[in-house]
Amino acid sequence: MFSLALMMAGVSGLAQAASCGDKPVFLSFDTGHMGVAPLVAETLRRYDAKVTFFLANEPTLTGGATLDEQWAPWWRARVAEGHDFGSHTWDHDIWMADLPTGNFKMKRMAGKAKPVLHEMTPRQYCEDLRKPAQRFREMTGQAMAPLFRAPSGKTSEALIAAAKACGFTHVGWSAAGYLGDDLPDKAASNEVLLQRALRDIRPGDVLIAHLGIWSRQQAWAPEVLDPLMRGLKAKGMCFAPLREHPVYGPLVRGAAPAHPASAS
């Protein structure tokens, strides 16, 4: 597995001054079952926070998918609010191994469906990265940033190179930025997750959470999200999108401009 520590080298320290202040943190959300998505959006508005969403076409609690027409207005509203967006692959395929053929062993795992092992060529992986961007433009009129987050954060040098060849740069997260909302309840209570995050997060860190986790019964949002944002703000930190990140910002700002569709 490609080292997250190596990938984030020079990234998790103090970032260049962002428009939200001189102590930014870069909160990001991967898609999930979307059950908490309205609550997340409300919380972000309350703290005037700009974040980055990584989109996959995952199953939702209502039996649809995160990128279907039901959720198109929700994504348009987030565009109107000024958030950033990247790919999380279309089918939420998790890298398992590089194969001698140059292909990748993958595990398709989303929602409550049984995981399926399969093989992908580098070209197929690129298409899996492009599809969320294409669908996002259809829904919003907005160009997605050329950034992606591999499901579960699992990558290899070969996978990173394949994505780079078709224009995508991987975004991991800082060690302290793993917020643990996808952990089983027995592994860590919400209070433990909250106190650990408040203790360890530093300006410049990239944080990761999800828009709903199937396996966790103890709701992470709002029990952790609201007090976490309040606590970090009390420490003088602010919430910036990746367009203000010293490494990823030039890539986001260089994305082709588009006129977003009207929010609803």
CSV table of N, CA, C and O in Angstrom, one decimal, residues 137-262:
chain,number,residue,atom,x,y,z
A,137,ARG,N,-21.1,17.3,-13.4
A,137,ARG,CA,-21.3,18.4,-14.3
A,137,ARG,C,-22.7,18.4,-14.8
A,137,ARG,O,-23.4,19.4,-15.0
A,138,GLU,N,-23.3,17.2,-15.1
A,138,GLU,CA,-24.6,17.1,-15.5
A,138,GLU,C,-25.6,17.7,-14.5
A,138,GLU,O,-26.6,18.3,-14.9
A,139,MET,N,-25.4,17.4,-13.2
A,139,MET,CA,-26.3,17.8,-12.2
A,139,MET,C,-26.1,19.3,-11.9
A,139,MET,O,-27.1,20.0,-11.5
A,140,THR,N,-24.9,19.9,-12.0
A,140,THR,CA,-24.7,21.2,-11.4
A,140,THR,C,-24.2,22.2,-12.4
A,140,THR,O,-24.2,23.4,-12.2
A,141,GLY,N,-23.7,21.7,-13.6
A,141,GLY,CA,-23.0,22.7,-14.5
A,141,GLY,C,-21.6,23.0,-14.1
A,141,GLY,O,-21.0,23.9,-14.7
A,142,GLN,N,-21.1,22.5,-13.0
A,142,GLN,CA,-19.9,22.8,-12.4
A,142,GLN,C,-18.8,21.8,-12.8
A,142,GLN,O,-19.1,20.6,-12.7
A,143,ALA,N,-17.6,22.2,-13.1
A,143,ALA,CA,-16.5,21.3,-13.3
A,143,ALA,C,-16.0,20.8,-11.9
A,143,ALA,O,-15.7,21.6,-11.0
A,144,MET,N,-15.8,19.5,-11.8
A,144,MET,CA,-15.2,19.0,-10.6
A,144,MET,C,-13.7,19.2,-10.6
A,144,MET,O,-13.1,19.1,-11.7
A,145,ALA,N,-13.1,19.4,-9.4
A,145,ALA,CA,-11.7,19.5,-9.3
A,145,ALA,C,-11.0,18.2,-9.8
A,145,ALA,O,-11.5,17.1,-9.6
A,146,PRO,N,-9.8,18.2,-10.3
A,146,PRO,CA,-9.1,17.0,-10.7
A,146,PRO,C,-8.4,16.3,-9.5
A,146,PRO,O,-7.2,16.0,-9.6
A,147,LEU,N,-9.2,16.1,-8.5
A,147,LEU,CA,-8.7,15.5,-7.3
A,147,LEU,C,-9.6,14.2,-7.0
A,147,LEU,O,-10.7,14.2,-7.4
A,148,PHE,N,-9.0,13.2,-6.4
A,148,PHE,CA,-9.8,12.1,-6.0
A,148,PHE,C,-9.3,11.5,-4.7
A,148,PHE,O,-8.1,11.8,-4.2
A,149,ARG,N,-10.2,10.8,-4.0
A,149,ARG,CA,-9.8,10.1,-2.8
A,149,ARG,C,-10.2,8.6,-3.0
A,149,ARG,O,-11.3,8.3,-3.3
A,150,ALA,N,-9.2,7.8,-2.9
A,150,ALA,CA,-9.4,6.3,-3.1
A,150,ALA,C,-10.3,5.8,-2.0
A,150,ALA,O,-10.0,6.2,-0.8
A,151,PRO,N,-11.3,5.0,-2.2
A,151,PRO,CA,-12.1,4.5,-1.1
A,151,PRO,C,-11.2,3.7,-0.1
A,151,PRO,O,-10.3,3.0,-0.5
A,152,SER,N,-11.5,4.0,1.1
A,152,SER,CA,-10.7,3.5,2.3
A,152,SER,C,-9.3,4.0,2.3
A,152,SER,O,-8.5,3.7,3.1
A,153,GLY,N,-9.0,5.0,1.4
A,153,GLY,CA,-7.6,5.6,1.3
A,153,GLY,C,-6.6,4.6,0.8
A,153,GLY,O,-5.4,4.9,0.9
A,154,LYS,N,-7.0,3.4,0.3
A,154,LYS,CA,-6.0,2.4,-0.1
A,154,LYS,C,-5.5,2.7,-1.6
A,154,LYS,O,-6.3,2.8,-2.5
A,155,THR,N,-4.2,2.8,-1.7
A,155,THR,CA,-3.6,3.1,-3.0
A,155,THR,C,-2.3,2.3,-3.1
A,155,THR,O,-1.8,1.6,-2.2
A,156,SER,N,-1.7,2.4,-4.3
A,156,SER,CA,-0.3,2.0,-4.5
A,156,SER,C,0.3,3.0,-5.4
A,156,SER,O,-0.3,3.9,-6.0
A,157,GLU,N,1.6,2.9,-5.6
A,157,GLU,CA,2.3,3.8,-6.5
A,157,GLU,C,1.8,3.6,-7.9
A,157,GLU,O,1.6,4.6,-8.6
A,158,ALA,N,1.5,2.4,-8.3
A,158,ALA,CA,0.9,2.2,-9.6
A,158,ALA,C,-0.4,2.8,-9.8
A,158,ALA,O,-0.8,3.3,-10.9
A,159,LEU,N,-1.3,2.7,-8.8
A,159,LEU,CA,-2.6,3.2,-8.9
A,159,LEU,C,-2.6,4.8,-8.9
A,159,LEU,O,-3.3,5.4,-9.7
A,160,ILE,N,-1.7,5.3,-8.1
A,160,ILE,CA,-1.6,6.8,-8.1
A,160,ILE,C,-1.1,7.3,-9.5
A,160,ILE,O,-1.5,8.3,-10.0
A,161,ALA,N,-0.1,6.5,-10.1
A,161,ALA,CA,0.4,6.9,-11.4
A,161,ALA,C,-0.7,6.7,-12.5
A,161,ALA,O,-0.8,7.6,-13.4
A,162,ALA,N,-1.5,5.7,-12.4
A,162,ALA,CA,-2.6,5.5,-13.4
A,162,ALA,C,-3.6,6.7,-13.3
A,162,ALA,O,-4.0,7.2,-14.3
A,163,ALA,N,-3.9,7.1,-12.1
A,163,ALA,CA,-4.8,8.2,-11.9
A,163,ALA,C,-4.2,9.5,-12.4
A,163,ALA,O,-4.9,10.3,-13.0
A,164,LYS,N,-2.9,9.7,-12.1
A,164,LYS,CA,-2.2,10.9,-12.5
A,164,LYS,C,-2.2,11.0,-14.1
A,164,LYS,O,-2.3,12.1,-14.6
A,165,ALA,N,-2.0,9.8,-14.7
A,165,ALA,CA,-2.0,9.8,-16.2
A,165,ALA,C,-3.3,10.3,-16.8
A,165,ALA,O,-3.3,10.8,-18.0
A,166,CYS,N,-4.4,10.2,-16.1
A,166,CYS,CA,-5.7,10.7,-16.7
A,166,CYS,C,-6.1,12.0,-15.9
A,166,CYS,O,-7.3,12.3,-16.0
A,167,GLY,N,-5.2,12.6,-15.2
A,167,GLY,CA,-5.5,14.0,-14.7
A,167,GLY,C,-5.9,14.1,-13.3
A,167,GLY,O,-6.3,15.2,-12.9
A,168,PHE,N,-5.8,13.0,-12.5
A,168,PHE,CA,-6.3,13.1,-11.1
A,168,PHE,C,-5.2,12.9,-10.1
A,168,PHE,O,-4.3,12.1,-10.2
A,169,THR,N,-5.2,13.8,-9.1
A,169,THR,CA,-4.3,13.7,-8.0
A,169,THR,C,-5.0,13.3,-6.7
A,169,THR,O,-6.1,13.7,-6.4
A,170,HIS,N,-4.3,12.4,-6.0
A,170,HIS,CA,-4.9,11.8,-4.8
A,170,HIS,C,-4.8,12.7,-3.6
A,170,HIS,O,-3.8,13.3,-3.4
A,171,VAL,N,-5.9,12.7,-2.8
A,171,VAL,CA,-5.9,13.5,-1.6
A,171,VAL,C,-6.2,12.5,-0.4
A,171,VAL,O,-7.3,11.9,-0.4
A,172,GLY,N,-5.2,12.3,0.4
A,172,GLY,CA,-5.4,11.5,1.6
A,172,GLY,C,-5.9,12.3,2.7
A,172,GLY,O,-6.8,13.2,2.6
A,173,TRP,N,-5.4,12.1,3.9
A,173,TRP,CA,-5.8,12.9,5.1
A,173,TRP,C,-4.6,12.8,6.1
A,173,TRP,O,-3.7,11.9,6.0
A,174,SER,N,-4.6,13.8,7.0
A,174,SER,CA,-3.6,13.8,8.0
A,174,SER,C,-3.8,12.8,9.1
A,174,SER,O,-5.0,12.4,9.2
A,175,ALA,N,-2.8,12.4,9.8
A,175,ALA,CA,-3.0,11.3,10.8
A,175,ALA,C,-4.0,11.7,11.8
A,175,ALA,O,-4.9,11.0,12.2
A,176,ALA,N,-4.0,13.0,12.3
A,176,ALA,CA,-4.9,13.5,13.3
A,176,ALA,C,-6.3,13.8,12.6
A,176,ALA,O,-7.3,13.9,13.3
A,177,GLY,N,-6.3,13.8,11.3
A,177,GLY,CA,-7.5,14.2,10.6
A,177,GLY,C,-8.5,13.0,10.4
A,177,GLY,O,-9.6,13.2,9.9
A,178,TYR,N,-8.0,11.8,10.7
A,178,TYR,CA,-9.0,10.7,10.6
A,178,TYR,C,-9.9,10.7,11.8
A,178,TYR,O,-9.5,10.5,12.9
A,179,LEU,N,-11.2,11.1,11.5
A,179,LEU,CA,-12.1,11.4,12.6
A,179,LEU,C,-12.9,10.1,13.1
A,179,LEU,O,-13.6,10.2,14.1
A,180,GLY,N,-12.7,9.0,12.5
A,180,GLY,CA,-13.1,7.7,13.0
A,180,GLY,C,-14.6,7.5,12.9
A,180,GLY,O,-15.1,6.6,13.6
A,181,ASP,N,-15.4,8.3,12.1
A,181,ASP,CA,-16.8,8.1,12.1
A,181,ASP,C,-17.2,6.7,11.4
A,181,ASP,O,-18.4,6.3,11.5
A,182,ASP,N,-16.3,6.1,10.7
A,182,ASP,CA,-16.5,4.8,10.1
A,182,ASP,C,-16.1,3.6,11.0
A,182,ASP,O,-16.2,2.4,10.6
A,183,LEU,N,-15.7,3.9,12.2
A,183,LEU,CA,-15.3,2.8,13.1
A,183,LEU,C,-16.5,2.1,13.7
A,183,LEU,O,-17.5,2.8,14.0
A,184,PRO,N,-16.4,0.8,14.0
A,184,PRO,CA,-17.5,0.2,14.8
A,184,PRO,C,-17.7,0.9,16.1
A,184,PRO,O,-16.7,1.4,16.7
A,185,ASP,N,-18.9,0.9,16.6
A,185,ASP,CA,-19.2,1.6,17.9
A,185,ASP,C,-18.3,1.1,19.1
A,185,ASP,O,-17.8,1.9,19.9
A,186,LYS,N,-18.0,-0.2,19.1
A,186,LYS,CA,-17.2,-0.8,20.2
A,186,LYS,C,-15.8,-0.4,20.1
A,186,LYS,O,-15.1,-0.4,21.1
A,187,ALA,N,-15.3,0.1,18.9
A,187,ALA,CA,-13.9,0.4,18.8
A,187,ALA,C,-13.6,1.8,19.4
A,187,ALA,O,-12.6,2.0,19.9
A,188,ALA,N,-14.6,2.7,19.3
A,188,ALA,CA,-14.4,4.0,19.9
A,188,ALA,C,-15.8,4.7,20.0
A,188,ALA,O,-16.5,4.8,19.1
A,189,SER,N,-16.0,5.2,21.2
A,189,SER,CA,-17.3,6.0,21.4
A,189,SER,C,-17.2,7.4,20.8
A,189,SER,O,-16.1,7.9,20.5
A,190,ASN,N,-18.3,8.0,20.6
A,190,ASN,CA,-18.3,9.4,20.1
A,190,ASN,C,-17.5,10.3,21.0
A,190,ASN,O,-16.8,11.2,20.5
A,191,GLU,N,-17.6,10.1,22.3
A,191,GLU,CA,-16.8,11.0,23.2
A,191,GLU,C,-15.3,10.8,23.0
A,191,GLU,O,-14.5,11.8,23.0
A,192,VAL,N,-14.9,9.6,22.9
A,192,VAL,CA,-13.5,9.3,22.6
A,192,VAL,C,-13.0,9.9,21.3
A,192,VAL,O,-11.9,10.6,21.2
A,193,LEU,N,-13.8,9.8,20.3
A,193,LEU,CA,-13.5,10.3,19.0
A,193,LEU,C,-13.4,11.9,19.0
A,193,LEU,O,-12.4,12.5,18.5
A,194,LEU,N,-14.3,12.5,19.7
A,194,LEU,CA,-14.3,13.9,19.9
A,194,LEU,C,-13.1,14.4,20.6
A,194,LEU,O,-12.4,15.3,20.1
A,195,GLN,N,-12.8,13.9,21.8
A,195,GLN,CA,-11.7,14.3,22.6
A,195,GLN,C,-10.3,14.1,21.9
A,195,GLN,O,-9.4,15.0,22.0
A,196,ARG,N,-10.2,13.0,21.2
A,196,ARG,CA,-9.0,12.7,20.5
A,196,ARG,C,-8.8,13.7,19.4
A,196,ARG,O,-7.7,14.3,19.2
A,197,ALA,N,-9.9,14.1,18.6
A,197,ALA,CA,-9.7,15.0,17.5
A,197,ALA,C,-9.4,16.4,18.1
A,197,ALA,O,-8.5,17.1,17.5
A,198,LEU,N,-10.1,16.8,19.1
A,198,LEU,CA,-9.8,18.1,19.7
A,198,LEU,C,-8.4,18.2,20.2
A,198,LEU,O,-7.7,19.3,20.2
A,199,ARG,N,-7.8,17.1,20.7
A,199,ARG,CA,-6.5,17.1,21.3
A,199,ARG,C,-5.4,17.2,20.2
A,199,ARG,O,-4.4,17.8,20.3
A,200,ASP,N,-5.7,16.5,19.1
A,200,ASP,CA,-4.6,16.2,18.1
A,200,ASP,C,-4.6,17.1,16.9
A,200,ASP,O,-3.5,17.3,16.3
A,201,ILE,N,-5.8,17.6,16.4
A,201,ILE,CA,-5.8,18.3,15.2
A,201,ILE,C,-5.1,19.6,15.3
A,201,ILE,O,-5.2,20.3,16.3
A,202,ARG,N,-4.3,19.9,14.2
A,202,ARG,CA,-3.5,21.1,14.1
A,202,ARG,C,-3.9,21.9,12.9
A,202,ARG,O,-4.3,21.3,11.9
A,203,PRO,N,-3.6,23.2,12.8
A,203,PRO,CA,-3.8,23.9,11.6
A,203,PRO,C,-3.1,23.3,10.4
A,203,PRO,O,-1.9,22.8,10.6
A,204,GLY,N,-3.7,23.3,9.3
A,204,GLY,CA,-3.1,22.6,8.1
A,204,GLY,C,-3.5,21.2,7.8
A,204,GLY,O,-3.3,20.7,6.8
A,205,ASP,N,-4.2,20.6,8.8
A,205,ASP,CA,-4.6,19.2,8.7
A,205,ASP,C,-5.7,19.0,7.7
A,205,ASP,O,-6.6,19.9,7.7
A,206,VAL,N,-5.7,17.9,7.0
A,206,VAL,CA,-6.8,17.5,6.2
A,206,VAL,C,-7.7,16.5,7.0
A,206,VAL,O,-7.1,15.5,7.4
A,207,LEU,N,-8.9,16.8,7.2
A,207,LEU,CA,-9.8,15.9,8.0
A,207,LEU,C,-10.8,15.1,7.1
A,207,LEU,O,-11.2,15.6,6.0
A,208,ILE,N,-11.1,13.9,7.5
A,208,ILE,CA,-12.0,13.1,6.8
A,208,ILE,C,-13.2,12.6,7.6
A,208,ILE,O,-13.0,12.1,8.7
A,209,ALA,N,-14.4,12.7,7.1
A,209,ALA,CA,-15.6,12.1,7.6
A,209,ALA,C,-16.5,11.7,6.5
A,209,ALA,O,-16.1,11.7,5.3
A,210,HIS,N,-17.7,11.2,6.7
A,210,HIS,CA,-18.6,10.6,5.7
A,210,HIS,C,-20.0,11.1,5.9
A,210,HIS,O,-20.4,11.5,6.9
A,211,LEU,N,-20.7,11.0,4.8
A,211,LEU,CA,-22.1,11.4,4.8
A,211,LEU,C,-23.0,10.3,5.1
A,211,LEU,O,-24.0,10.0,4.4
A,212,GLY,N,-22.7,9.6,6.2
A,212,GLY,CA,-23.5,8.4,6.6
A,212,GLY,C,-22.7,7.1,6.5
A,212,GLY,O,-22.3,6.7,5.4
A,213,ILE,N,-22.6,6.4,7.6
A,213,ILE,CA,-21.9,5.1,7.6
A,213,ILE,C,-22.9,4.0,8.0
A,213,ILE,O,-23.6,4.1,9.0
A,214,TRP,N,-23.0,3.0,7.2
A,214,TRP,CA,-24.0,1.9,7.5
A,214,TRP,C,-23.7,1.1,8.7
A,214,TRP,O,-24.6,0.7,9.4
A,215,SER,N,-22.4,0.9,9.1
A,215,SER,CA,-22.0,0.0,10.1
A,215,SER,C,-22.0,0.6,11.5
A,215,SER,O,-22.0,-0.1,12.5
A,216,ARG,N,-22.1,2.0,11.6
A,216,ARG,CA,-22.0,2.6,12.9
A,216,ARG,C,-23.4,3.0,13.4
A,216,ARG,O,-24.1,3.7,12.8
A,217,GLN,N,-23.8,2.5,14.6
A,217,GLN,CA,-25.1,2.7,15.1
A,217,GLN,C,-25.1,4.0,16.0
A,217,GLN,O,-26.2,4.7,16.0
A,218,GLN,N,-24.0,4.4,16.6
A,218,GLN,CA,-24.0,5.6,17.4
A,218,GLN,C,-23.7,6.8,16.5
A,218,GLN,O,-22.7,6.9,15.9
A,219,ALA,N,-24.7,7.6,16.3
A,219,ALA,CA,-24.6,8.7,15.3
A,219,ALA,C,-23.4,9.6,15.6
A,219,ALA,O,-23.4,10.2,16.6
A,220,TRP,N,-22.5,9.7,14.6
A,220,TRP,CA,-21.4,10.6,14.7
A,220,TRP,C,-21.8,12.1,14.5
A,220,TRP,O,-21.3,13.0,15.2
A,221,ALA,N,-22.7,12.3,13.6
A,221,ALA,CA,-23.3,13.6,13.4
A,221,ALA,C,-24.7,13.6,13.9
A,221,ALA,O,-25.5,12.7,13.4
A,222,PRO,N,-25.1,14.5,14.8
A,222,PRO,CA,-24.4,15.7,15.2
A,222,PRO,C,-23.5,15.6,16.5
A,222,PRO,O,-22.9,16.5,16.9
A,223,GLU,N,-23.5,14.4,17.1
A,223,GLU,CA,-22.9,14.3,18.4
A,223,GLU,C,-21.4,14.7,18.4
A,223,GLU,O,-20.9,15.2,19.4
A,224,VAL,N,-20.7,14.4,17.3
A,224,VAL,CA,-19.3,14.8,17.3
A,224,VAL,C,-19.1,16.0,16.4
A,224,VAL,O,-18.3,16.9,16.8
A,225,LEU,N,-19.7,16.1,15.2
A,225,LEU,CA,-19.4,17.1,14.3
A,225,LEU,C,-19.6,18.5,14.9
A,225,LEU,O,-18.7,19.4,14.7
A,226,ASP,N,-20.7,18.8,15.5
A,226,ASP,CA,-21.0,20.1,16.0
A,226,ASP,C,-20.0,20.5,17.1
A,226,ASP,O,-19.4,21.6,17.0
A,227,PRO,N,-19.8,19.7,18.1
A,227,PRO,CA,-18.9,20.1,19.2
A,227,PRO,C,-17.4,20.2,18.6
A,227,PRO,O,-16.6,20.9,19.2
A,228,LEU,N,-17.1,19.3,17.7
A,228,LEU,CA,-15.8,19.4,17.1
A,228,LEU,C,-15.5,20.7,16.4
A,228,LEU,O,-14.5,21.3,16.6
A,229,MET,N,-16.5,21.1,15.5
A,229,MET,CA,-16.3,22.4,14.8
A,229,MET,C,-16.3,23.5,15.8
A,229,MET,O,-15.5,24.5,15.7
A,230,ARG,N,-17.1,23.5,16.8
A,230,ARG,CA,-17.1,24.5,17.8
A,230,ARG,C,-15.8,24.6,18.6
A,230,ARG,O,-15.2,25.7,18.8
A,231,GLY,N,-15.3,23.4,18.9
A,231,GLY,CA,-14.0,23.4,19.7
A,231,GLY,C,-12.8,23.8,18.9
A,231,GLY,O,-11.9,24.5,19.4
A,232,LEU,N,-12.8,23.4,17.6
A,232,LEU,CA,-11.7,23.9,16.8
A,232,LEU,C,-11.7,25.4,16.5
A,232,LEU,O,-10.7,26.1,16.5
A,233,LYS,N,-12.9,25.9,16.4
A,233,LYS,CA,-13.1,27.3,16.2
A,233,LYS,C,-12.7,28.1,17.4
A,233,LYS,O,-12.0,29.2,17.3
A,234,ALA,N,-12.9,27.5,18.6
A,234,ALA,CA,-12.5,28.2,19.9
A,234,ALA,C,-11.0,28.2,20.0
A,234,ALA,O,-10.5,29.1,20.7
A,235,LYS,N,-10.3,27.3,19.3
A,235,LYS,CA,-8.9,27.3,19.3
A,235,LYS,C,-8.3,28.2,18.2
A,235,LYS,O,-7.1,28.2,18.0
A,236,GLY,N,-9.2,28.9,17.5
A,236,GLY,CA,-8.7,29.9,16.5
A,236,GLY,C,-8.6,29.3,15.1
A,236,GLY,O,-8.1,30.0,14.2
A,237,MET,N,-9.1,28.1,14.9
A,237,MET,CA,-9.0,27.4,13.6
A,237,MET,C,-10.3,27.8,12.8
A,237,MET,O,-11.3,28.2,13.4
A,238,CYS,N,-10.1,27.6,11.5
A,238,CYS,CA,-11.3,27.9,10.6
A,238,CYS,C,-11.3,26.8,9.6
A,238,CYS,O,-10.4,26.0,9.5
A,239,PHE,N,-12.4,26.7,8.8
A,239,PHE,CA,-12.6,25.6,7.9
A,239,PHE,C,-12.5,26.1,6.4
A,239,PHE,O,-13.3,26.9,6.0
A,240,ALA,N,-11.6,25.6,5.7
A,240,ALA,CA,-11.3,26.0,4.3
A,240,ALA,C,-11.5,24.8,3.4
A,240,ALA,O,-11.2,23.7,3.7
A,241,PRO,N,-11.9,25.1,2.1
A,241,PRO,CA,-11.9,24.1,1.1
A,241,PRO,C,-10.5,23.9,0.5
A,241,PRO,O,-9.6,24.7,0.7
A,242,LEU,N,-10.3,22.8,-0.2
A,242,LEU,CA,-9.0,22.5,-0.7
A,242,LEU,C,-8.5,23.5,-1.7
A,242,LEU,O,-7.3,23.5,-2.0
A,243,ARG,N,-9.3,24.4,-2.3
A,243,ARG,CA,-8.8,25.4,-3.2
A,243,ARG,C,-7.9,26.3,-2.5
A,243,ARG,O,-7.1,27.1,-3.1
A,244,GLU,N,-7.9,26.3,-1.1
A,244,GLU,CA,-7.0,27.2,-0.3
A,244,GLU,C,-5.8,26.4,0.3
A,244,GLU,O,-5.1,27.0,1.0
A,245,HIS,N,-5.7,25.2,-0.1
A,245,HIS,CA,-4.6,24.3,0.4
A,245,HIS,C,-3.3,24.6,-0.5
A,245,HIS,O,-3.4,24.8,-1.7
A,246,PRO,N,-2.2,24.7,0.2
A,246,PRO,CA,-0.9,25.1,-0.5
A,246,PRO,C,-0.5,24.1,-1.6
A,246,PRO,O,0.1,24.4,-2.6
A,247,VAL,N,-0.9,22.8,-1.5
A,247,VAL,CA,-0.5,21.8,-2.5
A,247,VAL,C,-1.7,21.6,-3.5
A,247,VAL,O,-1.4,21.6,-4.7
A,248,TYR,N,-2.9,21.4,-3.0
A,248,TYR,CA,-4.0,21.1,-3.9
A,248,TYR,C,-4.7,22.3,-4.5
A,248,TYR,O,-5.3,22.2,-5.5
A,249,GLY,N,-4.5,23.5,-3.9
A,249,GLY,CA,-5.2,24.7,-4.3
A,249,GLY,C,-5.0,25.0,-5.8
A,249,GLY,O,-5.9,25.3,-6.5
A,250,PRO,N,-3.7,25.0,-6.3
A,250,PRO,CA,-3.5,25.3,-7.7
A,250,PRO,C,-4.3,24.4,-8.6
A,250,PRO,O,-4.7,24.8,-9.7
A,251,LEU,N,-4.4,23.1,-8.3
A,251,LEU,CA,-5.2,22.1,-9.1
A,251,LEU,C,-6.6,22.5,-9.1
A,251,LEU,O,-7.3,22.4,-10.2
A,252,VAL,N,-7.2,22.8,-7.9
A,252,VAL,CA,-8.6,23.2,-7.9
A,252,VAL,C,-8.9,24.4,-8.6
A,252,VAL,O,-9.8,24.5,-9.4
A,253,ARG,N,-8.1,25.4,-8.4
A,253,ARG,CA,-8.3,26.7,-9.0
A,253,ARG,C,-8.1,26.7,-10.5
A,253,ARG,O,-8.6,27.5,-11.3
A,254,GLY,N,-7.3,25.7,-11.0
A,254,GLY,CA,-7.1,25.5,-12.4
A,254,GLY,C,-8.1,24.7,-13.2
A,254,GLY,O,-8.1,24.6,-14.4
A,255,ALA,N,-9.1,24.2,-12.4
A,255,ALA,CA,-10.2,23.4,-13.1
A,255,ALA,C,-11.0,24.4,-14.0
A,255,ALA,O,-11.2,25.5,-13.7
A,256,ALA,N,-11.5,23.8,-15.1
A,256,ALA,CA,-12.2,24.6,-16.1
A,256,ALA,C,-13.4,25.3,-15.4
A,256,ALA,O,-14.2,24.6,-14.7
A,257,PRO,N,-13.6,26.6,-15.6
A,257,PRO,CA,-14.7,27.2,-15.0
A,257,PRO,C,-16.0,26.8,-15.6
A,257,PRO,O,-16.1,26.5,-16.8
A,258,ALA,N,-17.1,26.9,-14.9
A,258,ALA,CA,-18.4,26.6,-15.4
A,258,ALA,C,-19.4,27.4,-14.6
A,258,ALA,O,-19.2,27.8,-13.5
A,259,HIS,N,-20.6,27.6,-15.2
A,259,HIS,CA,-21.7,28.3,-14.5
A,259,HIS,C,-22.5,27.3,-13.8
A,259,HIS,O,-23.2,26.5,-14.4
A,260,PRO,N,-22.6,27.3,-12.4
A,260,PRO,CA,-23.4,26.3,-11.7
A,260,PRO,C,-24.8,26.5,-12.0
A,260,PRO,O,-25.3,27.6,-12.2
A,261,ALA,N,-25.5,25.4,-12.0
A,261,ALA,CA,-27.0,25.4,-12.1
A,261,ALA,C,-27.6,26.1,-10.9
A,261,ALA,O,-27.0,26.1,-9.8
A,262,SER,N,-28.8,26.6,-11.0
A,262,SER,CA,-29.4,27.2,-9.9
A,262,SER,C,-29.6,26.2,-8.7
A,262,SER,O,-30.0,25.1,-8.9
